[in-house]
mmCIF file of C-alpha atoms in Angstrom:
data_model
loop_
_atom_site.group_PDB
_atom_site.id
_atom_site.type_symbol
_atom_site.label_atom_id
_atom_site.label_comp_id
_atom_site.label_asym_id
_atom_site.label_seq_id
_atom_site.Cartn_x
_atom_site.Cartn_y
_atom_site.Cartn_z
ATOM 1 C CA GLU A 215 0.000 0.000 0.000
ATOM 2 C CA ALA A 216 1.319 3.419 -0.994
ATOM 3 C CA GLN A 217 1.775 5.470 2.145
ATOM 4 C CA VAL A 218 3.698 7.957 4.213
ATOM 5 C CA THR A 219 4.486 6.730 7.715
ATOM 6 C CA GLN A 220 5.544 8.764 10.725
ATOM 7 C CA ASN A 221 6.881 7.656 14.080
ATOM 8 C CA PRO A 222 6.122 8.162 16.824
ATOM 9 C CA ARG A 223 2.473 9.124 16.498
ATOM 10 C CA TYR A 224 2.378 10.646 19.967
ATOM 11 C CA LEU A 225 5.242 11.956 22.058
ATOM 12 C CA ILE A 226 5.459 13.777 25.365
ATOM 13 C CA THR A 227 8.921 15.027 26.241
ATOM 14 C CA VAL A 228 10.691 17.639 28.326
ATOM 15 C CA THR A 229 12.424 20.840 27.357
ATOM 16 C CA GLY A 230 15.909 20.313 25.992
ATOM 17 C CA LYS A 231 15.756 16.568 25.353
ATOM 18 C CA LYS A 232 16.740 15.910 21.741
ATOM 19 C CA LEU A 233 14.234 13.993 19.691
ATOM 20 C CA THR A 234 13.738 12.738 16.153
ATOM 21 C CA VAL A 235 10.484 12.194 14.328
ATOM 22 C CA THR A 236 10.904 9.784 11.450
ATOM 23 C CA CYS A 237 9.130 9.984 8.112
ATOM 24 C CA SER A 238 9.233 7.364 5.399
ATOM 25 C CA GLN A 239 7.459 7.000 2.056
ATOM 26 C CA ASN A 240 7.271 3.976 -0.236
ATOM 27 C CA MET A 241 6.214 5.763 -3.439
ATOM 28 C CA ASN A 242 9.672 6.738 -4.714
ATOM 29 C CA HIS A 243 8.739 10.407 -4.415
ATOM 30 C CA GLU A 244 11.406 13.023 -5.006
ATOM 31 C CA TYR A 245 9.794 15.745 -2.910
ATOM 32 C CA MET A 246 9.252 15.565 0.856
ATOM 33 C CA SER A 247 8.326 18.216 3.382
ATOM 34 C CA TRP A 248 7.438 18.819 7.013
ATOM 35 C CA TYR A 249 4.555 20.956 8.271
ATOM 36 C CA ARG A 250 3.342 21.904 11.690
ATOM 37 C CA GLN A 251 -0.307 22.576 12.411
ATOM 38 C CA ASP A 252 -1.421 24.844 15.223
ATOM 39 C CA PRO A 253 -4.935 26.044 16.095
ATOM 40 C CA GLY A 254 -5.765 29.280 14.306
ATOM 41 C CA LEU A 255 -2.544 29.203 12.273
ATOM 42 C CA GLY A 256 -3.218 26.417 9.806
ATOM 43 C CA LEU A 257 -0.318 24.450 8.324
ATOM 44 C CA ARG A 258 3.081 26.055 8.134
ATOM 45 C CA GLN A 259 6.004 24.571 6.269
ATOM 46 C CA ILE A 260 9.123 23.820 8.329
ATOM 47 C CA TYR A 261 11.554 22.314 5.807
ATOM 48 C CA TYR A 262 11.358 20.662 2.444
ATOM 49 C CA SER A 263 13.546 18.502 0.238
ATOM 50 C CA MET A 264 13.459 18.346 -3.536
ATOM 51 C CA ASN A 265 15.615 15.201 -3.649
ATOM 52 C CA VAL A 266 18.381 13.309 -1.856
ATOM 53 C CA GLU A 267 20.871 15.659 -0.182
ATOM 54 C CA VAL A 268 18.801 18.715 -1.223
ATOM 55 C CA THR A 269 16.962 20.454 1.627
ATOM 56 C CA ASP A 270 15.738 23.988 2.152
ATOM 57 C CA LYS A 271 13.996 26.074 4.787
ATOM 58 C CA GLY A 272 10.279 26.640 4.797
ATOM 59 C CA ASP A 273 8.453 29.380 6.668
ATOM 60 C CA VAL A 274 9.201 28.302 10.254
ATOM 61 C CA PRO A 275 12.569 26.437 10.324
ATOM 62 C CA GLU A 276 13.925 27.801 13.629
ATOM 63 C CA GLY A 277 14.615 25.062 16.157
ATOM 64 C CA TYR A 278 14.432 22.234 13.625
ATOM 65 C CA LYS A 279 16.868 20.254 11.495
ATOM 66 C CA VAL A 280 16.320 17.766 8.710
ATOM 67 C CA SER A 281 18.372 15.436 6.576
ATOM 68 C CA ARG A 282 17.721 13.543 3.352
ATOM 69 C CA LYS A 283 20.320 10.814 3.015
ATOM 70 C CA GLU A 284 17.968 8.379 1.335
ATOM 71 C CA LYS A 285 15.080 9.057 -1.000
ATOM 72 C CA ARG A 286 12.486 7.366 1.178
ATOM 73 C CA ASN A 287 13.347 8.948 4.547
ATOM 74 C CA PHE A 288 13.137 12.517 5.789
ATOM 75 C CA PRO A 289 13.581 12.733 9.572
ATOM 76 C CA LEU A 290 12.766 15.869 11.557
ATOM 77 C CA ILE A 291 15.184 16.590 14.384
ATOM 78 C CA LEU A 292 14.548 18.834 17.365
ATOM 79 C CA GLU A 293 17.962 19.340 18.992
ATOM 80 C CA SER A 294 16.625 21.182 22.045
ATOM 81 C CA PRO A 295 12.826 21.154 22.090
ATOM 82 C CA SER A 296 10.968 23.992 23.755
ATOM 83 C CA PRO A 297 7.288 24.293 24.763
ATOM 84 C CA ASN A 298 6.512 26.487 21.735
ATOM 85 C CA GLN A 299 7.272 23.464 19.564
ATOM 86 C CA THR A 300 4.278 21.658 21.004
ATOM 87 C CA SER A 301 2.243 20.995 17.889
ATOM 88 C CA LEU A 302 0.833 18.490 15.426
ATOM 89 C CA TYR A 303 3.469 17.621 12.820
ATOM 90 C CA PHE A 304 2.855 16.265 9.345
ATOM 91 C CA CYS A 305 5.248 14.830 6.830
ATOM 92 C CA ALA A 306 4.233 14.865 3.158
ATOM 93 C CA SER A 307 5.675 13.641 -0.120
ATOM 94 C CA SER A 308 4.935 13.960 -3.803
ATOM 95 C CA SER A 309 6.307 13.123 -7.193
ATOM 96 C CA HIS A 310 7.242 15.974 -9.497
ATOM 97 C CA ARG A 311 4.389 18.458 -9.975
ATOM 98 C CA ALA A 312 1.767 16.223 -8.383
ATOM 99 C CA GLU A 313 -0.378 16.297 -5.289
ATOM 100 C CA LEU A 314 0.970 15.823 -1.766
ATOM 101 C CA PHE A 315 0.481 12.626 0.190
ATOM 102 C CA PHE A 316 0.400 13.239 3.936
ATOM 103 C CA GLY A 317 1.419 11.057 6.826
ATOM 104 C CA PRO A 318 -0.947 10.457 9.767
ATOM 105 C CA GLY A 319 0.653 13.104 11.955
ATOM 106 C CA THR A 320 2.757 13.198 15.124
ATOM 107 C CA ARG A 321 1.327 14.951 18.145
ATOM 108 C CA LEU A 322 4.218 16.373 20.149
ATOM 109 C CA THR A 323 3.969 17.877 23.611
ATOM 110 C CA VAL A 324 7.030 19.564 25.111
ATOM 111 C CA LEU A 325 6.768 20.199 28.860
ATOM 112 C CA SER B 250 3.818 33.149 4.570
ATOM 113 C CA GLN B 251 0.128 32.281 4.462
ATOM 114 C CA GLN B 252 -1.253 32.853 0.994
ATOM 115 C CA GLY B 253 -4.657 31.217 0.646
ATOM 116 C CA GLU B 254 -7.493 32.495 2.809
ATOM 117 C CA GLU B 255 -10.633 30.419 3.000
ATOM 118 C CA ASP B 256 -14.110 31.754 3.508
ATOM 119 C CA PRO B 257 -16.241 31.126 5.490
ATOM 120 C CA GLN B 258 -14.263 29.870 8.484
ATOM 121 C CA ALA B 259 -17.093 27.520 9.429
ATOM 122 C CA LEU B 260 -20.094 26.171 7.568
ATOM 123 C CA SER B 261 -22.985 24.065 8.836
ATOM 124 C CA ILE B 262 -25.476 22.539 6.414
ATOM 125 C CA GLN B 263 -28.067 19.788 6.241
ATOM 126 C CA GLU B 264 -27.317 16.498 4.528
ATOM 127 C CA GLY B 265 -28.267 16.688 0.874
ATOM 128 C CA GLU B 266 -27.534 20.413 0.558
ATOM 129 C CA ASN B 267 -24.649 21.828 -1.435
ATOM 130 C CA ALA B 268 -21.626 23.325 0.302
ATOM 131 C CA THR B 269 -19.643 26.139 -1.267
ATOM 132 C CA MET B 270 -16.263 27.173 0.096
ATOM 133 C CA ASN B 271 -14.109 30.006 -1.187
ATOM 134 C CA CYS B 272 -10.403 30.687 -1.259
ATOM 135 C CA SER B 273 -8.673 33.953 -2.082
ATOM 136 C CA TYR B 274 -4.963 34.479 -2.614
ATOM 137 C CA LYS B 275 -2.624 37.370 -3.198
ATOM 138 C CA THR B 276 0.163 36.506 -5.642
ATOM 139 C CA SER B 277 0.320 34.633 -8.938
ATOM 140 C CA ILE B 278 0.086 30.870 -8.862
ATOM 141 C CA ASN B 279 0.955 27.852 -10.985
ATOM 142 C CA ASN B 280 -1.830 25.792 -9.428
ATOM 143 C CA LEU B 281 -4.256 25.681 -6.528
ATOM 144 C CA GLN B 282 -5.074 22.546 -4.591
ATOM 145 C CA TRP B 283 -7.867 21.588 -2.200
ATOM 146 C CA TYR B 284 -7.348 19.154 0.668
ATOM 147 C CA ARG B 285 -9.628 17.612 3.277
ATOM 148 C CA GLN B 286 -8.700 16.779 6.853
ATOM 149 C CA ASN B 287 -10.754 14.645 9.184
ATOM 150 C CA SER B 288 -10.283 15.588 12.808
ATOM 151 C CA GLY B 289 -6.622 15.280 13.841
ATOM 152 C CA ARG B 290 -5.670 13.156 10.839
ATOM 153 C CA GLY B 291 -3.481 13.687 7.802
ATOM 154 C CA LEU B 292 -4.677 15.801 4.914
ATOM 155 C CA VAL B 293 -6.060 14.093 1.841
ATOM 156 C CA HIS B 294 -5.754 15.631 -1.598
ATOM 157 C CA LEU B 295 -9.070 16.348 -3.313
ATOM 158 C CA ILE B 296 -8.368 18.210 -6.519
ATOM 159 C CA LEU B 297 -5.705 20.286 -8.267
ATOM 160 C CA ILE B 298 -6.540 23.049 -10.734
ATOM 161 C CA ARG B 299 -3.853 24.716 -12.819
ATOM 162 C CA SER B 300 -3.703 28.423 -13.574
ATOM 163 C CA ASN B 301 -4.779 27.882 -17.198
ATOM 164 C CA GLU B 302 -7.892 25.950 -16.151
ATOM 165 C CA ARG B 303 -11.186 27.534 -15.129
ATOM 166 C CA GLU B 304 -13.178 24.595 -13.835
ATOM 167 C CA LYS B 305 -12.587 21.028 -12.827
ATOM 168 C CA HIS B 306 -14.849 18.208 -11.632
ATOM 169 C CA SER B 307 -14.231 15.106 -9.583
ATOM 170 C CA GLY B 308 -17.274 13.107 -8.508
ATOM 171 C CA ARG B 309 -19.403 15.401 -6.330
ATOM 172 C CA LEU B 310 -16.674 18.060 -6.264
ATOM 173 C CA ARG B 311 -16.512 21.048 -8.558
ATOM 174 C CA VAL B 312 -13.654 23.534 -8.349
ATOM 175 C CA THR B 313 -13.463 26.837 -10.168
ATOM 176 C CA LEU B 314 -10.529 29.188 -10.508
ATOM 177 C CA ASP B 315 -10.651 32.865 -11.441
ATOM 178 C CA THR B 316 -7.081 34.119 -11.774
ATOM 179 C CA SER B 317 -8.226 37.676 -12.517
ATOM 180 C CA LYS B 318 -9.924 37.806 -9.113
ATOM 181 C CA LYS B 319 -7.333 35.566 -7.485
ATOM 182 C CA SER B 320 -10.017 33.308 -6.102
ATOM 183 C CA SER B 321 -11.204 29.724 -6.189
ATOM 184 C CA SER B 322 -14.314 27.956 -5.005
ATOM 185 C CA LEU B 323 -14.972 24.368 -3.993
ATOM 186 C CA LEU B 324 -18.508 23.087 -4.375
ATOM 187 C CA ILE B 325 -19.574 19.814 -2.789
ATOM 188 C CA THR B 326 -22.942 18.733 -4.142
ATOM 189 C CA ALA B 327 -25.470 16.552 -2.320
ATOM 190 C CA SER B 328 -23.441 16.620 0.878
ATOM 191 C CA ARG B 329 -23.253 13.658 3.235
ATOM 192 C CA ALA B 330 -22.501 13.405 6.945
ATOM 193 C CA ALA B 331 -19.184 11.810 5.954
ATOM 194 C CA ASP B 332 -18.173 15.101 4.284
ATOM 195 C CA THR B 333 -17.852 16.637 7.760
ATOM 196 C CA ALA B 334 -14.213 17.723 7.906
ATOM 197 C CA SER B 335 -11.891 20.696 7.551
ATOM 198 C CA TYR B 336 -11.101 21.843 4.028
ATOM 199 C CA PHE B 337 -7.928 23.663 3.033
ATOM 200 C CA CYS B 338 -6.874 25.422 -0.101
ATOM 201 C CA ALA B 339 -3.181 25.501 -0.938
ATOM 202 C CA THR B 340 -1.489 27.709 -3.498
ATOM 203 C CA ASP B 341 1.608 26.720 -5.436
ATOM 204 C CA PRO B 342 3.504 29.545 -7.183
ATOM 205 C CA THR B 343 5.983 27.307 -9.024
ATOM 206 C CA GLY B 344 4.278 23.988 -9.702
ATOM 207 C CA ALA B 345 6.987 22.111 -7.812
ATOM 208 C CA ASN B 346 5.221 21.987 -4.400
ATOM 209 C CA SER B 347 8.308 23.533 -2.783
ATOM 210 C CA LYS B 348 6.462 26.698 -1.781
ATOM 211 C CA LEU B 349 2.979 25.248 -1.379
ATOM 212 C CA THR B 350 1.232 27.340 1.278
ATOM 213 C CA PHE B 351 -1.994 26.462 3.022
ATOM 214 C CA GLY B 352 -4.841 28.586 4.292
ATOM 215 C CA LYS B 353 -6.242 28.198 7.783
ATOM 216 C CA GLY B 354 -9.085 25.977 6.659
ATOM 217 C CA ILE B 355 -12.864 25.818 6.672
ATOM 218 C CA THR B 356 -14.711 23.607 9.130
ATOM 219 C CA LEU B 357 -17.671 21.967 7.414
ATOM 220 C CA SER B 358 -20.352 20.264 9.476
ATOM 221 C CA VAL B 359 -23.004 18.262 7.661
ATOM 222 C CA ARG B 360 -25.995 17.468 9.859
ATOM 223 C CA PRO B 361 -27.711 14.140 9.219
#
């Protein structure tokens, strides 16, 4: 089944404790991106990647890192999480000039 | 930067009625996309309309695009309770998805 998977789905952590949210797609898509969704603010793009080893900042990249070493994986790294990074995170992928496929979301709470 | 703005913010209709949702944007686009999100879940793509298209249909969905007014509308005909969800428009200035920006969404409630 064609899908985008994210892990973990739910995470509660404490300020400053490094964490990684994994994202993987099995559709051989070139493009992958991360969004965060907050009430009243909609979806905002954090980082995106046009292909392996090619990443770029979105609208809200501060406090996040990404890497794209393999085509199928695009992990989101929070080196030192803070409470303002409490949010619902979505990974998405697409082939060239086509619609986005979204993962199920990761609900992160930073205490 | 948030480009698409949906209107209304919330819509409540009876099953069987049509639902019309609007999206306005500010700068030129390559395409505009509509997505649906059921509560707390991932977004699902509904339809993509390119800047050189004026209207597109998919099942009970009809999307129009007016580039001169920088606006789009999504019409869901003969609505069902299962259409209850949030709907988002997303604008793509390049066609490559790299700068795809979403509006804040419309909450549609369809009463059985």
